[in-house]
Tab-separated table of C-alpha atoms and ligand atoms in Angstrom:
chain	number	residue	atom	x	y	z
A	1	UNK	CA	148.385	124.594	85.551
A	2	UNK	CA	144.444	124.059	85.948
A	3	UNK	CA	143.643	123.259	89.418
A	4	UNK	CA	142.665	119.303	88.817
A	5	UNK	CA	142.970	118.385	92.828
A	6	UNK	CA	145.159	115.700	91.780
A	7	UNK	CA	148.814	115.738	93.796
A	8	UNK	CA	151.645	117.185	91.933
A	9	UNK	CA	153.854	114.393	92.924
A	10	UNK	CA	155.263	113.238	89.617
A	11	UNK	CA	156.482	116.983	89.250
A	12	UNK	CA	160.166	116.903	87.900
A	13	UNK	CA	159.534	113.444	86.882
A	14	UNK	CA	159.899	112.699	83.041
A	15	UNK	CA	157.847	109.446	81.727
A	16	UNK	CA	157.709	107.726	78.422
A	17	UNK	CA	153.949	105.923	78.024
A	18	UNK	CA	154.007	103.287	74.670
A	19	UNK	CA	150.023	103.250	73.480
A	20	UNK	CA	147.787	101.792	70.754
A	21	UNK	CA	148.449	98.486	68.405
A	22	UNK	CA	151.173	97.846	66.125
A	23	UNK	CA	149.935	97.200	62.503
A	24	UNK	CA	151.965	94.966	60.645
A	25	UNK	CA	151.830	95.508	57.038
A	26	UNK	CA	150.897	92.264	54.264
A	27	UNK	CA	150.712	94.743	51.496
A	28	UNK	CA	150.196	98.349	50.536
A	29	UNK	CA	146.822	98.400	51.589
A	30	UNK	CA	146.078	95.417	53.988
A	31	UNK	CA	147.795	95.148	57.649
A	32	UNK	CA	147.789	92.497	60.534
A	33	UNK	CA	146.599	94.335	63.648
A	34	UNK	CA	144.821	94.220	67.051
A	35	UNK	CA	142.295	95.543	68.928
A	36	UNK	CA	144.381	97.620	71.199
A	37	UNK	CA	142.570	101.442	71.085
A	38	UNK	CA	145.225	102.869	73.015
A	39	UNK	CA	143.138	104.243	75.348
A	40	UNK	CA	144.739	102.551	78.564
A	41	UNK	CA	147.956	104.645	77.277
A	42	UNK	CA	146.178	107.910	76.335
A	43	UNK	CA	144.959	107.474	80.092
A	44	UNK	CA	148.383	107.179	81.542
A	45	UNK	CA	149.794	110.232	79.846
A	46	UNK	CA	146.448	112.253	80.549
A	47	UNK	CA	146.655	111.898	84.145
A	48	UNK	CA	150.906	111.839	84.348
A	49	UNK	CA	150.958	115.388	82.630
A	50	UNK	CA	148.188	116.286	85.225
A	51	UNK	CA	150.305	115.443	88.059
A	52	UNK	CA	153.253	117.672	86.823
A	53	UNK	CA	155.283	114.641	84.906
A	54	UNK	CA	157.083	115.262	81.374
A	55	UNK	CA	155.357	112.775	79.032
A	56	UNK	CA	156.245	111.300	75.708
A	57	UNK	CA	153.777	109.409	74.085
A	58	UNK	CA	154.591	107.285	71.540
A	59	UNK	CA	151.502	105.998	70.344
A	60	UNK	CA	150.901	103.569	67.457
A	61	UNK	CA	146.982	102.977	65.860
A	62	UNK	CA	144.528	103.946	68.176
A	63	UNK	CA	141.151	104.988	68.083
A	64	UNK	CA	140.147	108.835	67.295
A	65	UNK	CA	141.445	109.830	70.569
A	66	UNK	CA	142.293	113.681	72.301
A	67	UNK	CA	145.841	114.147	72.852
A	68	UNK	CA	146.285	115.271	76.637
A	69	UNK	CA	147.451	119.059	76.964
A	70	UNK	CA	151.224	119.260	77.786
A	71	UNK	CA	151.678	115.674	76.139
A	72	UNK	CA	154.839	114.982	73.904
A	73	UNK	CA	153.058	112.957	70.405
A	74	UNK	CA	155.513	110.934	68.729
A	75	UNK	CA	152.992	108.243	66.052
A	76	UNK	CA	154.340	104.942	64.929
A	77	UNK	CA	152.958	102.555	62.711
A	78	UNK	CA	154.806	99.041	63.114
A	79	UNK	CA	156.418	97.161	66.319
A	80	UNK	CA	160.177	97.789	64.418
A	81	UNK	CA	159.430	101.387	64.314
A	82	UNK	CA	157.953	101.493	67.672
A	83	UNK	CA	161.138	99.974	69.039
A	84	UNK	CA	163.438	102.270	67.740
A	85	UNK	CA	161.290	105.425	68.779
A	86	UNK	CA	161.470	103.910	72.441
A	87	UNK	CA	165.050	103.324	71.886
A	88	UNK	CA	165.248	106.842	71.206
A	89	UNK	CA	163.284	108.412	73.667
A	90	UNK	CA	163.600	106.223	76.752
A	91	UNK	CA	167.373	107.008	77.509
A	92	UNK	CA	167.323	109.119	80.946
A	93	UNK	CA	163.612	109.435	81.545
A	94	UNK	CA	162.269	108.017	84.922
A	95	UNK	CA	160.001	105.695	84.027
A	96	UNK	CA	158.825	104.132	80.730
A	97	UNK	CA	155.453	102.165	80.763
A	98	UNK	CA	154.449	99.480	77.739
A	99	UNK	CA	150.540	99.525	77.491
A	100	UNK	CA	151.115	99.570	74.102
A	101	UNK	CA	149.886	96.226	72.568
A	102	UNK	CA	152.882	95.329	70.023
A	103	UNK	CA	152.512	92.073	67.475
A	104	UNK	CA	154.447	89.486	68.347
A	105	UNK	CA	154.595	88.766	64.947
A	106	UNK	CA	155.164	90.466	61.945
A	107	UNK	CA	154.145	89.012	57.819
A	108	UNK	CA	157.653	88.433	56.625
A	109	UNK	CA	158.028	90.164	53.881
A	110	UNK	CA	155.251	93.133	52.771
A	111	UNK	CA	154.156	92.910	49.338
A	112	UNK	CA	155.266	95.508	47.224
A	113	UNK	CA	152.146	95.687	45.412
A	114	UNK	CA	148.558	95.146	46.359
A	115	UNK	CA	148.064	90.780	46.311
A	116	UNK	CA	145.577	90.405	43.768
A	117	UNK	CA	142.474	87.517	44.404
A	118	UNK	CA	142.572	86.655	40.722
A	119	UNK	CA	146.195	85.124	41.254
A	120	UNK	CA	144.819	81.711	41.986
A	121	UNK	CA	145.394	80.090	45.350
A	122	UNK	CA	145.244	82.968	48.330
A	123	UNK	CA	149.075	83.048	49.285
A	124	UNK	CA	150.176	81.532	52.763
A	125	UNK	CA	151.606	84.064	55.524
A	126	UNK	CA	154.378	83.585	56.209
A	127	UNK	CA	155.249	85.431	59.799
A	128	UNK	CA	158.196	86.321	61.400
A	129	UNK	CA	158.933	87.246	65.210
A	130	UNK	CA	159.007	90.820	66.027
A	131	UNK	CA	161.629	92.308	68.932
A	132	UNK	CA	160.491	92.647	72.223
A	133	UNK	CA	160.909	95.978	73.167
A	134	UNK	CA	159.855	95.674	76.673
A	135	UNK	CA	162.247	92.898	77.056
A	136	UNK	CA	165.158	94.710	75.554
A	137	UNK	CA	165.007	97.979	77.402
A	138	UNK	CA	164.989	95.506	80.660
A	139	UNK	CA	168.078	94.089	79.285
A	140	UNK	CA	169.342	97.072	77.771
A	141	UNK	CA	168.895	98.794	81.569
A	142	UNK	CA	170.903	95.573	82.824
A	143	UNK	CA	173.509	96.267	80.601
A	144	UNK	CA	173.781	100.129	81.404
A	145	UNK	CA	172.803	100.950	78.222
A	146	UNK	CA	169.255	102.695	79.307
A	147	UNK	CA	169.524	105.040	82.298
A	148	UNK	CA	165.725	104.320	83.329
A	149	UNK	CA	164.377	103.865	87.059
A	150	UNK	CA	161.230	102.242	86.452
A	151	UNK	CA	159.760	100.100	83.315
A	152	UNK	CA	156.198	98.859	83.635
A	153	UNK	CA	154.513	96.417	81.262
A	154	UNK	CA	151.131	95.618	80.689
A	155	UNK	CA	149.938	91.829	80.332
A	156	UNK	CA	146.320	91.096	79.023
A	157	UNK	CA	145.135	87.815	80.145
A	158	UNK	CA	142.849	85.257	80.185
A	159	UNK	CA	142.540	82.322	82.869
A	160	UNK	CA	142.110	78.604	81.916
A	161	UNK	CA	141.019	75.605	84.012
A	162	UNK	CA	144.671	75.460	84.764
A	163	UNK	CA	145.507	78.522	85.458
A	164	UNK	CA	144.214	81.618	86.939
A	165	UNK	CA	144.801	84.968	85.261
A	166	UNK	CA	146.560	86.172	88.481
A	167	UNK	CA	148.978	82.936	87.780
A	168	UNK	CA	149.806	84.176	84.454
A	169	UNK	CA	150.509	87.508	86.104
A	170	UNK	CA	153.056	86.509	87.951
A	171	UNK	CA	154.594	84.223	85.939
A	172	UNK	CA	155.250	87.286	83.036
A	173	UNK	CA	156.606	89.410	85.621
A	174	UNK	CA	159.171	86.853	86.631
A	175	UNK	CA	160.162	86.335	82.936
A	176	UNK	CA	159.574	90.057	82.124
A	177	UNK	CA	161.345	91.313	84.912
A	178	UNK	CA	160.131	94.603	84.832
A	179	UNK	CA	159.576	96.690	87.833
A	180	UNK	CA	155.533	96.178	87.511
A	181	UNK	CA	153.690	94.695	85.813
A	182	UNK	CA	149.454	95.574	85.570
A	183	UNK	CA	148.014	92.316	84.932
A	184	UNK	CA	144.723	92.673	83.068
A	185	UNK	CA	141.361	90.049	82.743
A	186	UNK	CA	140.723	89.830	79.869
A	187	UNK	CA	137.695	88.035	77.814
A	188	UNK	CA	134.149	88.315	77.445
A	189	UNK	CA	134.492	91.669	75.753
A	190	UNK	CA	136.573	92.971	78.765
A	191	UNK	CA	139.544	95.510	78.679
A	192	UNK	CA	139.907	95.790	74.733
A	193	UNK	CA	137.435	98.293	73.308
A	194	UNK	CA	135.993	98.965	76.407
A	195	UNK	CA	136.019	102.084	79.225
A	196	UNK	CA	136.643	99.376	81.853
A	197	UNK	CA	139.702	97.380	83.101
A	198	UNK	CA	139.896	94.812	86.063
A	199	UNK	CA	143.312	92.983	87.239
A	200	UNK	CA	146.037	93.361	89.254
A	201	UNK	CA	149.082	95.279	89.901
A	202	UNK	CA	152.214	93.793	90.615
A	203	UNK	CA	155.553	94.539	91.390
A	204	UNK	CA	158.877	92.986	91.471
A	205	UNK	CA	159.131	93.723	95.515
A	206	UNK	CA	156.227	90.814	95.769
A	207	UNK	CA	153.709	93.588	96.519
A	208	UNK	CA	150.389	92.478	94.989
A	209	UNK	CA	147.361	95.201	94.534
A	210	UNK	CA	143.970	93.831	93.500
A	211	UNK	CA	142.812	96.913	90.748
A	212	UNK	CA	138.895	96.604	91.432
A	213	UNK	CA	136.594	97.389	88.187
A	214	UNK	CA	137.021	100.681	87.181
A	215	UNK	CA	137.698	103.326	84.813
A	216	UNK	CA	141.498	103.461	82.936
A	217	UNK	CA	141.683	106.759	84.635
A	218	UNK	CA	141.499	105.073	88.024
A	219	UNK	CA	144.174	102.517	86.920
A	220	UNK	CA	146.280	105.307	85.638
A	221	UNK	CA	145.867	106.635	89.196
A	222	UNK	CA	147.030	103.990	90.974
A	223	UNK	CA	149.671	102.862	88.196
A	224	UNK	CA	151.421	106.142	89.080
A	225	UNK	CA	150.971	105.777	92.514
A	226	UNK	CA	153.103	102.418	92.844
A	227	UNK	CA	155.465	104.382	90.422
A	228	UNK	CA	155.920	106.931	92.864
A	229	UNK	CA	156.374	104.553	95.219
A	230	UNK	CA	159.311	102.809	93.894
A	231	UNK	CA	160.792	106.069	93.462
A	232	UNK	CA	161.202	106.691	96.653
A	233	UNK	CA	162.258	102.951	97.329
A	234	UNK	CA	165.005	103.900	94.963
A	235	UNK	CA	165.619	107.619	96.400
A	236	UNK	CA	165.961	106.350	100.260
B	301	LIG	N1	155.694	93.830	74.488
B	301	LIG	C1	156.744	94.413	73.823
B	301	LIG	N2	157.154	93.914	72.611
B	301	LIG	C2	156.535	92.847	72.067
B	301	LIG	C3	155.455	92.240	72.735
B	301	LIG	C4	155.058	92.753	73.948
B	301	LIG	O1	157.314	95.388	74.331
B	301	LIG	N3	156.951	92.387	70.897
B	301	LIG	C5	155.293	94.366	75.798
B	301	LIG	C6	153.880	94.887	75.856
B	301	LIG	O2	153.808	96.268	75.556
B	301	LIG	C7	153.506	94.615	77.314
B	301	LIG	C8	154.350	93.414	77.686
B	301	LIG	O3	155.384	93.329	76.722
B	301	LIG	O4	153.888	95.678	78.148
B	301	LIG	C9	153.628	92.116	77.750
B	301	LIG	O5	153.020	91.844	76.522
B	301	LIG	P1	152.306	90.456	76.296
B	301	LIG	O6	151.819	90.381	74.909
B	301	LIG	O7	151.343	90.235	77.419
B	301	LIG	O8	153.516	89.446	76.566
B	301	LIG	P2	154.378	88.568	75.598
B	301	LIG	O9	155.748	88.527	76.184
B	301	LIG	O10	154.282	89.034	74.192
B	301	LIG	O11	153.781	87.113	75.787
B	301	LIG	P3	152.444	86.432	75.179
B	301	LIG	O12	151.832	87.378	74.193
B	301	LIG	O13	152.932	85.172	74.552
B	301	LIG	O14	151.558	86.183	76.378
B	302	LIG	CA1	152.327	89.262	73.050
């Protein structure tokens, strides 16, 4: 490998890293999406693979990005068919991490053809809820149905008079509960689109890191780190 001064420390270690936006399809030609560039995820794997991890990436839309040397490529289009990739892939790695940003919900049926405008009145949407696939390979793991040692989700958030972003955090991590969770501010033309993230990581242990401004390499840095870190929790 390159010399990239980075420790070796996930060496051994195979991951599973869930990137881009889910596009959920109205008709042939017309989709309801999100923002999500996948870049966060494309991040993850990059520096994972550079500290000596196995790495799947299953990556939905993103933007135009370089797939990391050494990096496993599996593309899906929809939430369903990102679930059932995971599904497949997740059994027996050592840690899976959502960044992925999947639709919660999904137009309920897809038009066979294109919806013409000349039809008179534009057609309601009619949506239906899509499966949460961070939520089932918790459960799934529960179960003993996923061998998996650490699943980390991602939560983009924003605050309200009410409640503080940091709030939210926590309270998604409790009804998540994955192993961490990296709580992201988001707003004001923060976190989507952008090089930039700001939030917090947190784990299920209580332990709380503030992740200052900074690149989504550096939060891909210290995401591993506190993955390594619960590996040895879990190896002592
Ligand atoms: N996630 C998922 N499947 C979904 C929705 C979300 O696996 N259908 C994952 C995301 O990849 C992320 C985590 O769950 O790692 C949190 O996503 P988020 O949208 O913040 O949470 P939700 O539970 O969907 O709650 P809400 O959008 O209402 O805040
Ligand atoms: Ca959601």
């Amino acid at each position: 490998a390159e010399p990239t001064g980075l420790p070796r420390d996930l060496e051994g270690r195979s991951v599973v890293v869930s990137a881009g936006g889910t596009r959920e399809p109205l008709d042939p030609v017309r989709y309801l999406g999100n923002r999500s560039s996948g870049r966060q995820g494309f991040a993850l794997a990059r520096v994972a693979a550079h500290r000596g991890a196995d790495v799947t990436l299953v990556a939905a839309n993103t933007a135009d990005l370089v797939v990391p040397a050494g990096v496993r490529l599996r593309r899906v289009g929809t939430a369903e068919e990102l679930r059932s990739e995971l599904l497949e892939v997740a059994d027996g790695v050592d840690a899976v991490v959502m960044s992925a940003a999947v639709a919660d919900f999904r137009p309920s049926g897809s038009a066979e053809h294109k919806i013409k405008k000349n039809s008179g009145d534009p057609p309601p949407v009619e949506l239906s809820r899509n499966p949460d696939v961070l939520g089932e390979l918790v459960r799934r793991r529960a179960n003993g149905r996923l061998r998996t040692e650490v699943i980390v989700g991602f939560a983009a958030e924003t605050g309200d008079p009410d409640t503080t972003v940091l709030e939210y955090g926590r309270k998604k991590l409790a009804h998540k509960e994955c192993d961490l969770l990296v709580v992201n501010a988001v707003g004001d033309g923060r976190a989507f689109e952008v090089e930039d993230n700001a939030g917090w990581l947190l784990a299920s242990s209580g332990m709380e890191h503030p992740v200052p401004h900074g690149s989504k390499t550096l939060l891909a840095s210290r995401l591993w780190d506190a993955v390594v870190e619960q590996f040895a929790a879990g190896d002592s």
